[in-house]
PDB file of C-alpha atoms in Angstrom:
ATOM      1  CA  MET A   1      95.543 123.397 178.104  1.00 52.00           C
ATOM      2  CA  ARG A   2      96.368 126.745 176.575  1.00 71.00           C
ATOM      3  CA  ARG A   3      95.398 127.034 172.931  1.00 80.00           C
ATOM      4  CA  TYR A   4      97.323 128.961 170.329  1.00 83.00           C
ATOM      5  CA  ASP A   5      96.221 132.574 170.005  1.00 87.00           C
ATOM      6  CA  GLN A   6      97.866 134.640 167.262  1.00 87.00           C
ATOM      7  CA  HIS A   7      97.418 137.983 169.036  1.00 88.00           C
ATOM      8  CA  GLU A   8      98.923 136.614 172.257  1.00 92.00           C
ATOM      9  CA  ALA A   9     101.745 134.897 170.363  1.00 92.00           C
ATOM     10  CA  VAL A  10     102.756 138.182 168.733  1.00 93.00           C
ATOM     11  CA  LYS A  11     102.660 139.846 172.157  1.00 93.00           C
ATOM     12  CA  MET A  12     104.855 137.109 173.685  1.00 94.00           C
ATOM     13  CA  VAL A  13     107.355 137.322 170.826  1.00 95.00           C
ATOM     14  CA  LEU A  14     107.539 141.110 171.207  1.00 96.00           C
ATOM     15  CA  GLU A  15     108.353 140.623 174.902  1.00 96.00           C
ATOM     16  CA  LEU A  16     110.936 137.960 174.050  1.00 95.00           C
ATOM     17  CA  LEU A  17     112.664 140.210 171.532  1.00 96.00           C
ATOM     18  CA  SER A  18     112.680 143.105 173.984  1.00 96.00           C
ATOM     19  CA  SER A  19     114.261 140.911 176.671  1.00 95.00           C
ATOM     20  CA  HIS A  20     117.102 140.234 174.214  1.00 94.00           C
ATOM     21  CA  GLY A  21     117.643 143.935 173.524  1.00 94.00           C
ATOM     22  CA  ILE A  22     115.992 143.888 170.106  1.00 95.00           C
ATOM     23  CA  GLU A  23     113.714 146.866 169.489  1.00 95.00           C
ATOM     24  CA  SER A  24     110.530 145.719 167.775  1.00 95.00           C
ATOM     25  CA  THR A  25     107.110 146.990 166.788  1.00 93.00           C
ATOM     26  CA  ARG A  26     103.918 145.275 165.760  1.00 91.00           C
ATOM     27  CA  HIS A  27     103.405 145.669 162.016  1.00 84.00           C
ATOM     28  CA  LEU A  28      99.802 146.631 161.387  1.00 76.00           C
ATOM     29  CA  LYS A  29      99.529 146.852 157.609  1.00 71.00           C
ATOM     30  CA  VAL A  30      96.475 144.809 156.652  1.00 63.00           C
ATOM     31  CA  GLY A  31      97.126 142.006 154.192  1.00 62.00           C
ATOM     32  CA  ASP A  32     100.849 141.782 154.863  1.00 67.00           C
ATOM     33  CA  ASN A  33     102.425 138.548 156.026  1.00 77.00           C
ATOM     34  CA  ILE A  34     104.631 140.512 158.394  1.00 81.00           C
ATOM     35  CA  ASN A  35     103.650 140.675 162.084  1.00 88.00           C
ATOM     36  CA  ILE A  36     106.698 142.341 163.613  1.00 93.00           C
ATOM     37  CA  LYS A  37     109.452 144.666 162.455  1.00 94.00           C
ATOM     38  CA  SER A  38     112.648 144.457 164.494  1.00 96.00           C
ATOM     39  CA  PHE A  39     115.484 146.963 164.524  1.00 95.00           C
ATOM     40  CA  LYS A  40     119.075 146.813 165.672  1.00 94.00           C
ATOM     41  CA  ASN A  41     122.398 148.255 164.511  1.00 93.00           C
ATOM     42  CA  GLY A  42     120.689 150.174 161.692  1.00 94.00           C
ATOM     43  CA  LYS A  43     119.129 147.030 160.186  1.00 96.00           C
ATOM     44  CA  THR A  44     115.485 145.982 159.962  1.00 95.00           C
ATOM     45  CA  ALA A  45     114.135 142.413 160.044  1.00 96.00           C
ATOM     46  CA  ASN A  46     110.601 141.456 159.024  1.00 94.00           C
ATOM     47  CA  LEU A  47     109.130 138.673 161.151  1.00 94.00           C
ATOM     48  CA  LEU A  48     106.115 136.419 160.784  1.00 93.00           C
ATOM     49  CA  VAL A  49     104.759 134.794 163.958  1.00 94.00           C
ATOM     50  CA  ARG A  50     103.188 131.358 163.641  1.00 93.00           C
ATOM     51  CA  HIS A  51     102.287 128.380 165.800  1.00 92.00           C
ATOM     52  CA  LEU A  52     105.187 126.085 166.723  1.00 94.00           C
ATOM     53  CA  GLU A  53     103.250 122.850 167.022  1.00 91.00           C
ATOM     54  CA  LYS A  54     104.300 119.324 167.849  1.00 88.00           C
ATOM     55  CA  ASP A  55     104.748 117.415 164.618  1.00 86.00           C
ATOM     56  CA  HIS A  56     102.293 114.512 164.714  1.00 81.00           C
ATOM     57  CA  ALA A  57     104.340 112.652 162.098  1.00 80.00           C
ATOM     58  CA  TYR A  58     106.814 111.989 164.947  1.00 76.00           C
ATOM     59  CA  LYS A  59     104.143 110.817 167.417  1.00 75.00           C
ATOM     60  CA  ASN A  60     105.522 107.269 167.572  1.00 74.00           C
ATOM     61  CA  SER A  61     109.122 108.267 167.032  1.00 76.00           C
ATOM     62  CA  PRO A  62     111.812 106.667 169.202  1.00 76.00           C
ATOM     63  CA  LEU A  63     113.548 110.064 169.466  1.00 77.00           C
ATOM     64  CA  PRO A  64     114.024 111.064 173.131  1.00 80.00           C
ATOM     65  CA  TYR A  65     112.941 114.659 172.473  1.00 84.00           C
ATOM     66  CA  GLN A  66     110.149 116.687 170.892  1.00 86.00           C
ATOM     67  CA  VAL A  67     109.904 117.484 167.209  1.00 87.00           C
ATOM     68  CA  PHE A  68     107.971 120.569 166.143  1.00 91.00           C
ATOM     69  CA  LYS A  69     106.872 122.049 162.873  1.00 92.00           C
ATOM     70  CA  VAL A  70     106.138 125.614 161.935  1.00 92.00           C
ATOM     71  CA  GLU A  71     104.059 126.558 158.920  1.00 88.00           C
ATOM     72  CA  ALA A  72     105.004 129.789 157.233  1.00 85.00           C
ATOM     73  CA  PHE A  73     102.405 129.662 154.485  1.00 74.00           C
ATOM     74  CA  ASP A  74      98.885 128.401 153.989  1.00 65.00           C
ATOM     75  CA  ASP A  75      98.125 125.868 151.262  1.00 57.00           C
ATOM     76  CA  ASN A  76      96.542 128.407 148.941  1.00 51.00           C
ATOM     77  CA  GLU A  77      98.696 131.345 149.853  1.00 54.00           C
ATOM     78  CA  GLU A  78     100.763 132.740 147.048  1.00 54.00           C
ATOM     79  CA  ARG A  79     104.156 134.125 147.875  1.00 53.00           C
ATOM     80  CA  ASP A  80     103.363 137.724 147.106  1.00 54.00           C
ATOM     81  CA  GLU A  81     105.593 140.748 147.711  1.00 54.00           C
ATOM     82  CA  SER A  82     105.043 140.794 151.482  1.00 51.00           C
ATOM     83  CA  VAL A  83     106.186 137.174 151.710  1.00 62.00           C
ATOM     84  CA  LYS A  84     109.273 137.985 149.670  1.00 72.00           C
ATOM     85  CA  GLN A  85     110.078 140.690 152.228  1.00 83.00           C
ATOM     86  CA  LEU A  86     110.081 138.228 155.129  1.00 88.00           C
ATOM     87  CA  ASP A  87     113.356 137.534 156.894  1.00 93.00           C
ATOM     88  CA  PHE A  88     112.337 135.148 159.712  1.00 95.00           C
ATOM     89  CA  VAL A  89     109.433 133.038 160.895  1.00 95.00           C
ATOM     90  CA  ILE A  90     109.132 132.754 164.661  1.00 96.00           C
ATOM     91  CA  GLY A  91     107.054 129.828 165.810  1.00 95.00           C
ATOM     92  CA  TYR A  92     105.660 130.093 169.338  1.00 95.00           C
ATOM     93  CA  ASN A  93     104.249 127.268 171.471  1.00 93.00           C
ATOM     94  CA  PHE A  94     102.183 128.145 174.558  1.00 91.00           C
ATOM     95  CA  MET A  95     102.101 124.601 175.953  1.00 87.00           C
ATOM     96  CA  GLU A  96     105.875 124.227 175.967  1.00 85.00           C
ATOM     97  CA  ASN A  97     106.541 127.950 176.477  1.00 89.00           C
ATOM     98  CA  SER A  98     109.017 127.606 173.630  1.00 94.00           C
ATOM     99  CA  PHE A  99     109.827 129.200 170.320  1.00 96.00           C
ATOM    100  CA  ALA A 100     111.913 128.753 167.197  1.00 97.00           C
ATOM    101  CA  CYS A 101     113.348 131.601 165.141  1.00 97.00           C
ATOM    102  CA  VAL A 102     113.830 130.192 161.641  1.00 96.00           C
ATOM    103  CA  PRO A 103     115.319 132.133 158.699  1.00 95.00           C
ATOM    104  CA  ILE A 104     112.937 132.310 155.761  1.00 93.00           C
ATOM    105  CA  GLU A 105     115.530 130.546 153.583  1.00 90.00           C
ATOM    106  CA  GLU A 106     114.799 127.331 155.502  1.00 91.00           C
ATOM    107  CA  PHE A 107     111.344 127.258 153.890  1.00 86.00           C
ATOM    108  CA  LYS A 108     112.546 127.596 150.275  1.00 77.00           C
ATOM    109  CA  ASP A 109     109.587 126.220 148.303  1.00 76.00           C
ATOM    110  CA  LYS A 110     107.988 124.534 151.312  1.00 82.00           C
ATOM    111  CA  ARG A 111     105.110 125.831 153.364  1.00 84.00           C
ATOM    112  CA  SER A 112     106.414 124.328 156.612  1.00 89.00           C
ATOM    113  CA  THR A 113     109.603 123.063 158.181  1.00 91.00           C
ATOM    114  CA  VAL A 114     110.600 120.818 161.074  1.00 91.00           C
ATOM    115  CA  VAL A 115     112.526 121.946 164.156  1.00 92.00           C
ATOM    116  CA  HIS A 116     113.952 119.372 166.569  1.00 90.00           C
ATOM    117  CA  GLU A 117     114.166 120.215 170.261  1.00 89.00           C
ATOM    118  CA  LYS A 118     117.669 118.770 170.486  1.00 88.00           C
ATOM    119  CA  GLU A 119     120.075 117.268 167.960  1.00 84.00           C
ATOM    120  CA  GLY A 120     118.537 116.841 164.550  1.00 82.00           C
ATOM    121  CA  ASN A 121     116.942 119.019 161.914  1.00 87.00           C
ATOM    122  CA  ARG A 122     117.179 122.740 162.681  1.00 91.00           C
ATOM    123  CA  HIS A 123     117.706 122.125 166.403  1.00 91.00           C
ATOM    124  CA  GLN A 124     119.898 125.239 166.529  1.00 95.00           C
ATOM    125  CA  TYR A 125     116.775 127.399 166.054  1.00 96.00           C
ATOM    126  CA  TYR A 126     114.861 125.906 168.988  1.00 95.00           C
ATOM    127  CA  ASN A 127     114.577 128.412 171.879  1.00 95.00           C
ATOM    128  CA  SER A 128     117.269 130.509 170.251  1.00 96.00           C
ATOM    129  CA  LEU A 129     117.435 133.891 168.561  1.00 96.00           C
ATOM    130  CA  PHE A 130     120.976 133.327 167.302  1.00 95.00           C
ATOM    131  CA  SER A 131     119.978 133.563 163.632  1.00 96.00           C
ATOM    132  CA  LEU A 132     118.199 136.883 164.194  1.00 96.00           C
ATOM    133  CA  GLU A 133     121.066 138.226 166.308  1.00 95.00           C
ATOM    134  CA  GLU A 134     123.503 137.123 163.602  1.00 95.00           C
ATOM    135  CA  PHE A 135     121.404 138.990 161.018  1.00 96.00           C
ATOM    136  CA  PHE A 136     121.801 142.182 163.051  1.00 95.00           C
ATOM    137  CA  GLN A 137     125.616 141.948 163.256  1.00 91.00           C
TER     138      GLN A 137
END
């Protein structure tokens, strides 16, 4: 069983973005909630990488597919300036070798959000960079 590792997750997301033709760099400013800056067509997107974990609230669900959640913010974390600069949260899951690229607007005043593997809540973000690619158009 491969455990979540933030450093490795950022590395995997950088490789993923590169494979989709999106130039990206690791953001190293200490204290920022931004892990990656991506560039395309003269635009810049600020990304936060987090764990895309199975949502235990759906453990006994009759749904024939997985449901995941991604947490963008900690309980005590205030939404400071670096959070306000975020454009996307990319959740990465090592066990499923999957990801979800979720626009920050989906979090509104919530610290986490649910992503369904197939039909259902935010399923369009599962294993897809469409929202990021749309941002760069």
